Short mmCIF file of N, CA and C in Angstrom, two decimals:
data_model
loop_
_atom_site.label_atom_id
_atom_site.label_comp_id
_atom_site.label_asym_id
_atom_site.label_seq_id
_atom_site.Cartn_x
_atom_site.Cartn_y
_atom_site.Cartn_z
N MET A 27 48.20 -110.75 -27.16
CA MET A 27 48.14 -110.31 -26.01
C MET A 27 46.65 -109.46 -26.03
N ASN A 28 46.26 -109.20 -24.75
CA ASN A 28 45.08 -108.54 -24.65
C ASN A 28 45.29 -107.23 -24.08
N PHE A 29 44.26 -106.12 -23.92
CA PHE A 29 44.25 -104.88 -23.54
C PHE A 29 45.39 -104.59 -22.52
N LEU A 30 45.26 -105.15 -21.35
CA LEU A 30 46.25 -104.87 -20.20
C LEU A 30 47.72 -105.10 -20.80
N ALA A 31 48.03 -106.29 -21.31
CA ALA A 31 49.55 -106.27 -21.62
C ALA A 31 49.73 -105.34 -22.75
N HIS A 32 49.04 -105.05 -23.61
CA HIS A 32 49.56 -103.91 -24.57
C HIS A 32 49.78 -102.56 -23.77
N ILE A 33 48.80 -102.19 -22.96
CA ILE A 33 48.98 -100.93 -22.28
C ILE A 33 50.28 -101.02 -21.31
N TYR A 34 50.47 -101.99 -20.60
CA TYR A 34 51.60 -102.25 -19.93
C TYR A 34 52.86 -102.21 -20.70
N LEU A 35 52.85 -102.91 -21.85
CA LEU A 35 53.87 -102.88 -22.66
C LEU A 35 54.29 -101.67 -23.60
N SER A 36 53.64 -100.59 -23.10
CA SER A 36 53.75 -99.08 -23.73
C SER A 36 54.88 -98.40 -22.96
N PHE A 37 55.31 -98.99 -21.86
CA PHE A 37 56.14 -98.45 -20.87
C PHE A 37 55.92 -96.97 -20.41
N ASN A 38 54.98 -96.70 -20.09
CA ASN A 38 54.37 -95.33 -19.55
C ASN A 38 54.49 -94.26 -20.60
N ASP A 39 54.66 -94.69 -21.81
CA ASP A 39 54.67 -93.33 -22.83
C ASP A 39 53.21 -93.16 -23.35
N LYS A 40 52.72 -92.05 -23.15
CA LYS A 40 51.31 -91.90 -23.27
C LYS A 40 50.84 -91.93 -24.92
N ASP A 41 51.58 -91.45 -25.77
CA ASP A 41 51.35 -91.63 -27.11
C ASP A 41 51.50 -92.98 -27.71
N ILE A 42 52.51 -93.78 -27.17
CA ILE A 42 52.85 -95.06 -27.39
C ILE A 42 51.57 -95.88 -27.14
N THR A 43 50.91 -95.58 -25.84
CA THR A 43 49.89 -96.30 -25.19
C THR A 43 48.60 -96.20 -25.99
N ILE A 44 48.64 -95.05 -26.58
CA ILE A 44 47.16 -94.75 -27.29
C ILE A 44 47.29 -95.59 -28.39
N GLY A 45 48.39 -95.53 -29.20
CA GLY A 45 48.57 -96.24 -30.60
C GLY A 45 48.38 -97.86 -30.13
N ASN A 46 49.26 -98.25 -29.05
CA ASN A 46 49.15 -99.83 -28.84
C ASN A 46 47.95 -100.20 -28.51
N PHE A 47 47.07 -99.50 -27.82
CA PHE A 47 45.60 -99.71 -27.41
C PHE A 47 44.82 -99.88 -28.62
N ILE A 48 44.79 -98.88 -29.61
CA ILE A 48 43.80 -98.76 -30.69
C ILE A 48 44.11 -99.40 -31.95
N ALA A 49 45.53 -100.03 -31.92
CA ALA A 49 46.14 -100.71 -33.11
C ALA A 49 45.03 -101.78 -33.87
N ASP A 50 44.27 -102.55 -32.92
CA ASP A 50 43.20 -103.51 -33.47
C ASP A 50 42.08 -102.88 -34.23
N SER A 51 41.84 -101.65 -34.02
CA SER A 51 40.86 -100.91 -34.75
C SER A 51 41.31 -100.20 -35.83
N ILE A 52 42.44 -100.22 -36.35
CA ILE A 52 43.29 -99.60 -37.47
C ILE A 52 43.41 -100.57 -38.63
N ARG A 53 43.01 -100.32 -39.65
CA ARG A 53 43.13 -101.16 -40.81
C ARG A 53 44.49 -100.89 -41.57
N ALA A 54 45.11 -102.01 -41.85
CA ALA A 54 46.30 -101.95 -42.75
C ALA A 54 47.17 -100.87 -42.20
N ASN A 55 47.68 -100.02 -43.09
CA ASN A 55 48.28 -99.01 -42.87
C ASN A 55 47.87 -97.49 -42.79
N LYS A 56 46.35 -97.47 -42.54
CA LYS A 56 45.67 -96.31 -42.73
C LYS A 56 45.71 -95.43 -41.30
N PHE A 57 46.94 -95.15 -41.05
CA PHE A 57 47.10 -94.42 -39.66
C PHE A 57 47.71 -93.26 -39.73
N ASP A 58 48.34 -92.71 -41.01
CA ASP A 58 49.12 -91.71 -41.17
C ASP A 58 48.72 -90.26 -40.78
N HIS A 59 47.35 -90.30 -40.52
CA HIS A 59 46.67 -88.94 -40.05
C HIS A 59 46.85 -88.92 -38.59
N LEU A 60 47.32 -89.73 -37.96
CA LEU A 60 47.54 -89.79 -36.34
C LEU A 60 48.94 -89.33 -36.07
N PRO A 61 49.24 -88.66 -34.93
CA PRO A 61 50.37 -88.30 -34.44
C PRO A 61 51.48 -89.36 -34.71
N VAL A 62 52.85 -88.94 -34.87
CA VAL A 62 53.65 -89.88 -35.11
C VAL A 62 53.93 -90.89 -33.99
N LYS A 63 54.17 -90.39 -32.85
CA LYS A 63 54.36 -91.33 -31.79
C LYS A 63 53.35 -92.34 -31.69
N VAL A 64 51.99 -91.97 -31.85
CA VAL A 64 50.84 -92.81 -31.92
C VAL A 64 51.02 -93.82 -32.95
N GLN A 65 51.24 -93.38 -34.11
CA GLN A 65 51.76 -94.48 -35.24
C GLN A 65 52.84 -95.48 -34.67
N LYS A 66 53.69 -95.05 -33.91
CA LYS A 66 54.76 -95.72 -33.31
C LYS A 66 54.15 -96.98 -32.27
N GLY A 67 53.31 -96.35 -31.73
CA GLY A 67 52.53 -97.39 -30.74
C GLY A 67 51.80 -98.46 -31.46
N ILE A 68 51.24 -98.14 -32.70
CA ILE A 68 50.63 -99.20 -33.51
C ILE A 68 51.33 -100.20 -34.05
N LYS A 69 52.61 -99.64 -34.32
CA LYS A 69 53.76 -100.48 -35.05
C LYS A 69 54.03 -101.43 -33.81
N LEU A 70 54.35 -100.88 -32.54
CA LEU A 70 54.68 -101.70 -31.51
C LEU A 70 53.63 -102.78 -31.26
N HIS A 71 52.51 -102.41 -31.22
CA HIS A 71 51.56 -103.49 -31.01
C HIS A 71 51.51 -104.59 -31.93
N ARG A 72 51.90 -104.21 -33.31
CA ARG A 72 51.67 -105.28 -34.29
C ARG A 72 53.00 -106.11 -34.24
N HIS A 73 54.13 -105.61 -33.72
CA HIS A 73 55.42 -106.52 -33.40
C HIS A 73 55.16 -107.32 -32.29
N ILE A 74 54.27 -106.96 -31.39
CA ILE A 74 54.07 -107.87 -30.08
C ILE A 74 53.15 -108.84 -30.51
N ASP A 75 52.02 -108.52 -31.26
CA ASP A 75 51.29 -109.70 -31.78
C ASP A 75 51.80 -110.75 -32.70
N THR A 76 52.97 -110.32 -33.42
CA THR A 76 53.59 -111.12 -34.30
C THR A 76 54.52 -112.06 -33.51
N TYR A 77 55.12 -111.37 -32.47
CA TYR A 77 56.21 -112.22 -31.65
C TYR A 77 55.27 -113.16 -31.03
N THR A 78 54.27 -112.76 -30.31
CA THR A 78 53.29 -113.83 -29.56
C THR A 78 52.66 -114.90 -30.33
N ASP A 79 52.22 -114.62 -31.63
CA ASP A 79 51.60 -115.45 -32.34
C ASP A 79 52.65 -116.67 -32.72
N SER A 80 54.00 -116.12 -32.88
CA SER A 80 54.86 -117.10 -33.33
C SER A 80 55.59 -117.75 -32.30
N HIS A 81 55.41 -117.50 -31.11
CA HIS A 81 56.17 -117.93 -29.85
C HIS A 81 55.63 -119.38 -29.37
N ALA A 82 56.74 -120.28 -29.05
CA ALA A 82 55.91 -121.62 -28.50
C ALA A 82 55.23 -121.73 -27.32
N ILE A 83 55.59 -120.94 -26.35
CA ILE A 83 54.72 -121.03 -25.22
C ILE A 83 53.25 -120.86 -25.42
N PRO A 84 52.94 -119.51 -25.96
CA PRO A 84 51.50 -119.46 -26.15
C PRO A 84 50.79 -120.41 -27.05
N LYS A 85 51.68 -121.02 -27.77
CA LYS A 85 50.97 -122.17 -28.76
C LYS A 85 50.70 -123.32 -28.05
N ILE A 86 51.37 -123.57 -26.93
CA ILE A 86 51.17 -124.73 -26.02
C ILE A 86 49.92 -124.50 -25.08
N SER A 87 49.81 -123.11 -24.70
CA SER A 87 48.41 -122.87 -24.15
C SER A 87 47.32 -122.95 -25.14
N SER A 88 47.53 -122.64 -26.33
CA SER A 88 46.40 -122.64 -27.28
C SER A 88 46.08 -124.00 -27.63
N LYS A 89 47.14 -124.82 -27.73
CA LYS A 89 46.64 -126.22 -28.22
C LYS A 89 45.87 -126.95 -27.10
N ARG A 90 46.13 -126.48 -25.81
CA ARG A 90 45.29 -127.29 -24.79
C ARG A 90 43.70 -126.92 -24.95
N LEU A 91 43.51 -125.84 -25.72
CA LEU A 91 42.03 -125.41 -25.95
C LEU A 91 41.51 -125.64 -27.39
N HIS A 92 42.43 -126.18 -28.21
CA HIS A 92 42.05 -126.03 -29.62
C HIS A 92 40.85 -126.98 -29.89
N ALA A 93 40.66 -128.33 -29.30
CA ALA A 93 39.72 -129.23 -29.63
C ALA A 93 38.43 -128.72 -29.48
N ASN A 94 38.28 -127.89 -28.25
CA ASN A 94 36.90 -127.11 -27.92
C ASN A 94 36.67 -125.88 -28.62
N TYR A 95 37.62 -125.07 -28.95
CA TYR A 95 37.40 -123.73 -29.44
C TYR A 95 38.09 -123.39 -30.89
N SER A 96 38.73 -124.14 -31.52
CA SER A 96 39.33 -124.21 -32.80
C SER A 96 40.11 -122.85 -32.90
N HIS A 97 39.86 -122.04 -33.74
CA HIS A 97 40.64 -120.67 -34.18
C HIS A 97 40.51 -119.76 -33.17
N TYR A 98 39.48 -119.84 -32.23
CA TYR A 98 39.20 -119.01 -31.08
C TYR A 98 40.09 -119.14 -29.84
N SER A 99 40.95 -120.22 -30.00
CA SER A 99 41.65 -120.57 -28.80
C SER A 99 42.83 -119.42 -28.59
N ARG A 100 43.47 -118.80 -29.51
CA ARG A 100 44.34 -118.01 -29.41
C ARG A 100 43.88 -116.66 -28.79
N VAL A 101 42.70 -116.37 -29.08
CA VAL A 101 41.93 -115.13 -28.57
C VAL A 101 41.67 -115.24 -26.97
N ILE A 102 41.19 -116.65 -26.85
CA ILE A 102 41.06 -116.93 -25.33
C ILE A 102 42.37 -116.95 -24.56
N VAL A 103 43.41 -117.50 -25.00
CA VAL A 103 44.77 -117.31 -24.43
C VAL A 103 45.17 -116.01 -24.01
N ASP A 104 44.87 -115.01 -25.08
CA ASP A 104 45.22 -113.72 -24.69
C ASP A 104 44.35 -113.11 -23.51
N ILE A 105 43.23 -113.46 -23.19
CA ILE A 105 42.39 -113.10 -22.15
C ILE A 105 42.84 -113.72 -21.11
N TYR A 106 43.12 -115.07 -21.10
CA TYR A 106 43.76 -115.69 -19.80
C TYR A 106 44.80 -115.00 -19.48
N TYR A 107 45.78 -114.62 -20.52
CA TYR A 107 47.18 -113.89 -20.04
C TYR A 107 46.90 -112.69 -19.43
N ASP A 108 46.09 -111.82 -19.84
CA ASP A 108 45.61 -110.63 -19.22
C ASP A 108 45.33 -110.78 -17.89
N HIS A 109 44.37 -111.84 -17.45
CA HIS A 109 43.90 -112.23 -16.33
C HIS A 109 45.40 -112.44 -15.12
N PHE A 110 46.35 -113.37 -15.75
CA PHE A 110 47.37 -113.59 -14.82
C PHE A 110 48.39 -112.42 -14.62
N LEU A 111 48.31 -111.34 -15.87
CA LEU A 111 49.14 -110.18 -15.36
C LEU A 111 48.32 -109.41 -14.41
N ALA A 112 46.99 -109.29 -14.61
CA ALA A 112 46.39 -108.37 -13.49
C ALA A 112 46.38 -109.01 -12.12
N LYS A 113 46.40 -110.43 -12.19
CA LYS A 113 46.35 -110.94 -10.73
C LYS A 113 47.70 -110.76 -10.10
N ASN A 114 48.70 -111.03 -10.92
CA ASN A 114 50.05 -110.87 -10.52
C ASN A 114 50.74 -109.44 -10.59
N TRP A 115 50.04 -108.54 -10.74
CA TRP A 115 50.29 -107.08 -11.19
C TRP A 115 51.42 -106.71 -10.28
N SER A 116 51.59 -106.89 -9.03
CA SER A 116 52.61 -106.29 -8.07
C SER A 116 53.94 -106.78 -8.53
N LYS A 117 54.07 -107.90 -9.15
CA LYS A 117 55.29 -108.45 -9.62
C LYS A 117 55.93 -107.65 -10.64
N TYR A 118 54.98 -106.81 -11.46
CA TYR A 118 55.42 -106.15 -12.61
C TYR A 118 55.33 -104.59 -12.53
N SER A 119 54.70 -104.18 -11.54
CA SER A 119 54.53 -102.61 -11.43
C SER A 119 54.41 -102.24 -10.02
N ASP A 120 55.27 -101.01 -9.77
CA ASP A 120 55.02 -100.42 -8.32
C ASP A 120 53.86 -99.65 -8.25
N VAL A 121 53.11 -99.56 -9.43
CA VAL A 121 51.80 -98.62 -9.26
C VAL A 121 50.75 -99.79 -9.08
N PRO A 122 49.75 -99.31 -8.05
CA PRO A 122 48.59 -100.29 -7.97
C PRO A 122 48.00 -100.41 -9.20
N LEU A 123 47.27 -101.54 -9.35
CA LEU A 123 46.57 -101.83 -10.57
C LEU A 123 45.18 -100.83 -10.93
N ASP A 124 44.48 -100.74 -9.84
CA ASP A 124 43.35 -99.64 -9.76
C ASP A 124 44.02 -98.21 -10.33
N VAL A 125 44.95 -97.68 -9.97
CA VAL A 125 45.45 -96.50 -10.04
C VAL A 125 45.99 -96.57 -11.57
N PHE A 126 46.75 -97.52 -12.03
CA PHE A 126 47.21 -97.71 -13.20
C PHE A 126 46.02 -97.57 -14.32
N VAL A 127 44.96 -98.42 -13.96
CA VAL A 127 43.74 -98.29 -14.85
C VAL A 127 43.15 -97.15 -14.96
N ASP A 128 42.78 -96.46 -14.10
CA ASP A 128 42.23 -95.24 -13.76
C ASP A 128 43.13 -94.28 -14.73
N ASN A 129 44.42 -94.25 -14.73
CA ASN A 129 45.27 -93.35 -15.47
C ASN A 129 45.12 -93.49 -16.85
N PHE A 130 44.87 -94.75 -17.12
CA PHE A 130 44.63 -95.26 -18.62
C PHE A 130 43.38 -94.61 -19.02
N TYR A 131 42.13 -94.85 -18.30
CA TYR A 131 41.13 -94.23 -18.65
C TYR A 131 41.03 -92.76 -18.93
N ASP A 132 41.57 -92.16 -18.04
CA ASP A 132 41.86 -90.55 -18.18
C ASP A 132 42.64 -90.32 -19.55
N LEU A 133 43.58 -91.25 -19.67
CA LEU A 133 44.48 -90.99 -21.03
C LEU A 133 43.41 -91.07 -22.25
N LEU A 134 42.64 -92.10 -22.24
CA LEU A 134 41.70 -92.32 -23.26
C LEU A 134 40.72 -91.12 -23.48
N GLU A 135 40.33 -90.57 -22.49
CA GLU A 135 39.27 -89.44 -22.40
C GLU A 135 40.10 -88.29 -22.87
N GLU A 136 41.48 -87.90 -22.50
CA GLU A 136 42.11 -86.77 -22.97
C GLU A 136 42.48 -86.79 -24.41
N ASN A 137 42.62 -88.16 -24.98
CA ASN A 137 42.67 -88.15 -26.53
C ASN A 137 41.56 -88.70 -27.37
N TYR A 138 40.37 -88.37 -26.93
CA TYR A 138 39.22 -88.94 -27.57
C TYR A 138 38.93 -88.62 -28.83
N GLU A 139 39.51 -87.46 -29.26
CA GLU A 139 39.44 -86.99 -30.61
C GLU A 139 40.06 -87.72 -31.59
N ILE A 140 41.10 -88.54 -31.34
CA ILE A 140 41.80 -89.12 -32.19
C ILE A 140 41.41 -90.72 -32.21
N LEU A 141 40.54 -91.20 -31.31
CA LEU A 141 40.19 -92.41 -31.24
C LEU A 141 39.40 -92.96 -32.47
N PRO A 142 39.66 -94.22 -32.90
CA PRO A 142 38.81 -94.86 -33.79
C PRO A 142 37.47 -94.96 -33.30
N ILE A 143 36.32 -94.97 -34.25
CA ILE A 143 35.02 -94.96 -33.81
C ILE A 143 34.82 -96.23 -32.98
N GLY A 144 35.26 -97.20 -33.27
CA GLY A 144 35.11 -98.53 -32.77
C GLY A 144 35.30 -98.57 -31.07
N VAL A 145 36.78 -97.80 -31.11
CA VAL A 145 37.15 -97.61 -29.57
C VAL A 145 36.20 -96.62 -28.96
N LYS A 146 35.71 -95.48 -29.56
CA LYS A 146 34.74 -94.60 -29.06
C LYS A 146 33.54 -95.31 -28.44
N LYS A 147 33.15 -96.11 -29.31
CA LYS A 147 31.81 -96.77 -28.91
C LYS A 147 32.14 -97.96 -27.67
N MET A 148 33.14 -98.28 -27.58
CA MET A 148 33.39 -99.42 -26.72
C MET A 148 33.70 -98.68 -25.26
N MET A 149 34.51 -97.67 -25.19
CA MET A 149 34.76 -96.96 -24.01
C MET A 149 33.88 -96.77 -22.96
N PRO A 150 32.80 -96.09 -23.22
CA PRO A 150 31.85 -96.16 -21.96
C PRO A 150 31.50 -97.45 -21.39
N TYR A 151 31.29 -98.54 -21.92
CA TYR A 151 31.21 -99.85 -21.34
C TYR A 151 32.35 -100.31 -20.61
N MET A 152 33.55 -100.15 -21.11
CA MET A 152 34.66 -100.53 -20.63
C MET A 152 34.99 -99.60 -19.36
N ILE A 153 34.82 -98.45 -19.35
CA ILE A 153 35.09 -97.79 -18.09
C ILE A 153 34.19 -97.96 -17.14
N THR A 154 32.75 -97.96 -17.37
CA THR A 154 31.73 -98.10 -16.58
C THR A 154 31.65 -99.53 -15.90
N ASP A 155 31.97 -100.46 -16.57
CA ASP A 155 32.17 -102.04 -16.02
C ASP A 155 33.66 -102.32 -15.61
N ASN A 156 34.51 -101.14 -15.78
CA ASN A 156 35.95 -101.42 -15.43
C ASN A 156 36.70 -102.72 -15.80
N TRP A 157 36.47 -102.93 -17.08
CA TRP A 157 36.98 -104.28 -17.70
C TRP A 157 38.22 -104.60 -17.24
N ILE A 158 39.17 -103.50 -17.50
CA ILE A 158 40.66 -104.00 -17.43
C ILE A 158 41.16 -104.36 -15.78
N PHE A 159 40.61 -103.53 -14.96
CA PHE A 159 40.85 -104.00 -13.45
C PHE A 159 40.16 -105.17 -13.16
N ASN A 160 39.11 -105.56 -13.53
CA ASN A 160 38.39 -106.61 -13.34
C ASN A 160 38.95 -108.02 -13.94
N TYR A 161 39.99 -107.87 -14.99
CA TYR A 161 40.58 -108.86 -15.34
C TYR A 161 41.23 -109.83 -14.25
N SER A 162 41.51 -109.18 -13.14
CA SER A 162 42.09 -109.85 -12.04
C SER A 162 41.30 -110.89 -11.39
N LYS A 163 39.94 -110.93 -11.62
CA LYS A 163 39.02 -111.69 -10.85
C LYS A 163 38.33 -112.70 -12.02
N MET A 164 38.18 -113.80 -11.43
CA MET A 164 37.56 -114.79 -12.45
C MET A 164 36.34 -114.56 -12.87
N ASP A 165 35.45 -113.91 -11.86
CA ASP A 165 34.15 -113.47 -12.57
C ASP A 165 34.18 -112.22 -13.55
N GLY A 166 35.50 -111.60 -13.59
CA GLY A 166 35.58 -110.54 -14.56
C GLY A 166 35.93 -111.14 -15.84
N ILE A 167 36.81 -112.26 -15.89
CA ILE A 167 37.29 -112.96 -16.96
C ILE A 167 35.83 -113.73 -17.62
N ALA A 168 35.09 -114.25 -16.78
CA ALA A 168 33.93 -114.93 -17.12
C ALA A 168 32.90 -114.05 -18.05
N ARG A 169 32.93 -112.70 -17.44
CA ARG A 169 32.06 -111.69 -18.16
C ARG A 169 32.72 -111.27 -19.61
N VAL A 170 33.98 -111.29 -19.58
CA VAL A 170 34.78 -111.10 -20.82
C VAL A 170 34.49 -112.09 -21.84
N LEU A 171 34.61 -113.32 -21.47
CA LEU A 171 34.25 -114.56 -22.37
C LEU A 171 32.83 -114.67 -22.67
N ASN A 172 31.97 -114.17 -21.96
CA ASN A 172 30.61 -114.28 -22.21
C ASN A 172 30.41 -113.22 -23.16
N GLY A 173 30.93 -112.06 -23.27
CA GLY A 173 30.72 -110.98 -24.23
C GLY A 173 31.31 -111.47 -25.48
N MET A 174 32.46 -112.03 -25.43
CA MET A 174 33.11 -112.33 -26.66
C MET A 174 32.20 -113.54 -27.37
N ASN A 175 31.71 -114.49 -26.82
CA ASN A 175 30.96 -115.44 -27.33
C ASN A 175 29.60 -114.82 -27.93
N ARG A 176 29.08 -113.67 -27.22
CA ARG A 176 27.94 -113.01 -27.72
C ARG A 176 28.34 -112.63 -29.13
N ARG A 177 29.51 -111.82 -29.25
CA ARG A 177 29.90 -111.18 -30.45
C ARG A 177 30.14 -112.19 -31.52
N THR A 178 30.18 -113.44 -31.30
CA THR A 178 30.44 -114.51 -32.26
C THR A 178 29.08 -115.07 -32.61
N ASN A 179 27.98 -114.46 -31.95
CA ASN A 179 26.70 -115.21 -32.08
C ASN A 179 26.57 -116.60 -31.72
N ASN A 180 27.29 -116.75 -30.39
CA ASN A 180 27.26 -118.00 -29.69
C ASN A 180 27.87 -119.12 -30.42
N LYS A 181 28.65 -118.72 -31.65
CA LYS A 181 29.26 -119.79 -32.27
C LYS A 181 30.63 -120.27 -31.57
N SER A 182 31.27 -119.44 -30.87
CA SER A 182 32.50 -119.82 -30.49
C SER A 182 32.45 -120.69 -29.40
N LYS A 183 31.33 -120.70 -28.47
CA LYS A 183 31.25 -121.21 -27.18
C LYS A 183 32.32 -120.84 -26.22
N MET A 184 32.96 -119.43 -26.46
CA MET A 184 33.91 -118.87 -25.58
C MET A 184 33.54 -119.08 -24.16
N ASN A 185 32.22 -118.77 -23.84
CA ASN A 185 31.66 -118.60 -22.51
C ASN A 185 32.08 -119.91 -21.62
N PHE A 186 32.25 -121.03 -22.32
CA PHE A 186 32.68 -122.11 -21.44
C PHE A 186 34.04 -122.25 -20.92
N ALA A 187 34.95 -121.27 -21.80
CA ALA A 187 36.42 -121.28 -21.57
C ALA A 187 36.85 -121.05 -20.26
N ILE A 188 35.81 -120.45 -19.36
CA ILE A 188 36.16 -120.09 -17.98
C ILE A 188 36.37 -121.69 -17.35
N LEU A 189 35.69 -122.67 -17.86
CA LEU A 189 35.97 -123.93 -17.17
C LEU A 189 37.17 -124.53 -17.38
N ASP A 190 37.76 -124.25 -18.57
CA ASP A 190 39.02 -124.74 -18.93
C ASP A 190 40.29 -124.02 -18.21
N LEU A 191 40.04 -122.70 -17.96
CA LEU A 191 40.82 -121.88 -17.11
C LEU A 191 40.91 -122.44 -15.66
N GLU A 192 39.66 -122.88 -15.15
CA GLU A 192 39.63 -123.27 -13.60
C GLU A 192 40.44 -124.87 -13.68
N GLU A 193 40.18 -125.48 -14.73
CA GLU A 193 40.73 -126.91 -14.69
C GLU A 193 42.23 -127.01 -14.78
N HIS A 194 42.92 -125.98 -15.88
CA HIS A 194 44.28 -126.05 -15.95
C HIS A 194 44.92 -124.71 -15.41
N TYR A 195 44.53 -124.27 -14.44
CA TYR A 195 44.93 -123.04 -13.98
C TYR A 195 46.36 -122.84 -13.82
N ASP A 196 46.99 -123.85 -13.17
CA ASP A 196 48.50 -123.63 -12.83
C ASP A 196 49.22 -123.79 -13.94
N ALA A 197 48.73 -124.57 -14.98
CA ALA A 197 49.49 -124.69 -15.97
C ALA A 197 49.52 -123.58 -16.93
N PHE A 198 48.40 -122.93 -17.07
CA PHE A 198 48.34 -121.69 -17.77
C PHE A 198 49.17 -120.59 -17.18
N GLU A 199 49.01 -120.34 -15.79
CA GLU A 199 49.67 -119.49 -15.11
C GLU A 199 51.21 -119.55 -15.35
N ALA A 200 51.55 -120.77 -15.19
CA ALA A 200 53.14 -121.08 -15.54
C ALA A 200 53.42 -120.61 -16.92
N GLU A 201 52.63 -121.19 -17.92
CA GLU A 201 53.05 -120.78 -19.24
C GLU A 201 53.19 -118.94 -19.38
N PHE A 202 52.30 -118.46 -18.93
CA PHE A 202 52.02 -117.08 -18.80
C PHE A 202 53.41 -116.34 -18.37
N THR A 203 53.65 -116.89 -17.06
CA THR A 203 54.92 -116.20 -16.48
C THR A 203 56.17 -116.41 -17.21
N GLU A 204 56.30 -117.59 -17.82
CA GLU A 204 57.60 -117.90 -18.42
C GLU A 204 57.65 -116.92 -19.72
N PHE A 205 56.42 -116.98 -20.32
CA PHE A 205 56.23 -116.08 -21.69
C PHE A 205 56.63 -114.58 -21.33
N PHE A 206 55.81 -114.21 -20.59
CA PHE A 206 55.75 -112.81 -20.22
C PHE A 206 57.22 -112.19 -19.93
N GLU A 207 57.98 -112.82 -19.30
CA GLU A 207 59.40 -112.36 -19.10
C GLU A 207 60.20 -112.09 -20.51
N GLU A 208 59.77 -113.08 -21.28
CA GLU A 208 60.57 -113.05 -22.82
C GLU A 208 59.76 -111.84 -23.52
N LEU A 209 58.57 -111.68 -23.24
CA LEU A 209 57.79 -110.84 -24.02
C LEU A 209 58.23 -109.32 -23.66
N ILE A 210 58.23 -109.06 -22.43
CA ILE A 210 58.82 -107.84 -21.97
C ILE A 210 60.30 -107.27 -22.33
N THR A 211 61.20 -108.33 -22.48
CA THR A 211 62.60 -108.01 -22.97
C THR A 211 62.32 -107.76 -24.66
N PHE A 212 61.58 -108.49 -25.24
CA PHE A 212 61.29 -108.17 -26.78
C PHE A 212 60.69 -106.81 -26.83
N SER A 213 59.78 -106.57 -26.10
CA SER A 213 58.97 -105.30 -26.44
C SER A 213 59.74 -104.07 -25.97
N LYS A 214 60.66 -104.15 -24.88
CA LYS A 214 61.63 -103.22 -24.60
C LYS A 214 62.43 -102.77 -25.70
N GLN A 215 62.99 -103.78 -26.34
CA GLN A 215 63.88 -103.67 -27.57
C GLN A 215 63.06 -103.06 -28.54
N LYS A 216 61.94 -103.34 -28.85
CA LYS A 216 61.26 -102.73 -29.95
C LYS A 216 60.82 -101.29 -29.62
N PHE A 217 60.51 -101.10 -28.52
CA PHE A 217 60.11 -99.72 -27.87
C PHE A 217 61.29 -98.82 -28.10
N LYS A 218 62.47 -99.41 -27.66
CA LYS A 218 63.72 -98.58 -27.89
C LYS A 218 63.90 -98.16 -29.37
N SER A 219 63.84 -99.10 -30.38
CA SER A 219 64.25 -99.08 -31.66
C SER A 219 63.25 -98.12 -32.20
N LEU A 220 61.84 -98.29 -31.83
CA LEU A 220 60.92 -97.43 -32.41
C LEU A 220 60.99 -95.79 -32.12
N THR A 221 61.38 -95.60 -30.80
CA THR A 221 61.26 -94.13 -30.23
C THR A 221 62.69 -93.52 -30.14
N LYS A 222 63.78 -94.39 -30.61
CA LYS A 222 65.08 -93.56 -30.53
C LYS A 222 65.21 -92.46 -31.41
#
């Protein structure tokens, strides 16, 4: 799952949210310098990723893309799924998406000192261009895919994946909706076991 899903699946716990968000920037188990609950957020992120990678539904979504994007297909599916979460946000949260995202940006700024250097470098761009809120829009997803393609030196051709999303939109959305209900249940259980 991508940024918005990981933030949402932290269930409004600020320290868990920070850990869940920064986890991809943390190597192996090099996080014992962080507050204990932030460490638990990192662990929750990794449980979510493992569950997602082994689940049949995201594999179906990924398989639809594999011929064109090879091992980048899973990354693309993560981005698509964040789009559907953002687009259908009111089904999952009573807090409007713009408010939720602004609160998250404030949380990042409040915890700036403990953020990994990669996150600190990314943050100004994320906030200025409002990446997370713009997941709800197709042009926002197109910009994300273009940026990801640039990061692979144009090898991934991920910029073309917006066309695949348009072509198979209803199928990807149905797969997201079915999978995300199961992921919420799984994540709640992991959250409870980590924070009890």
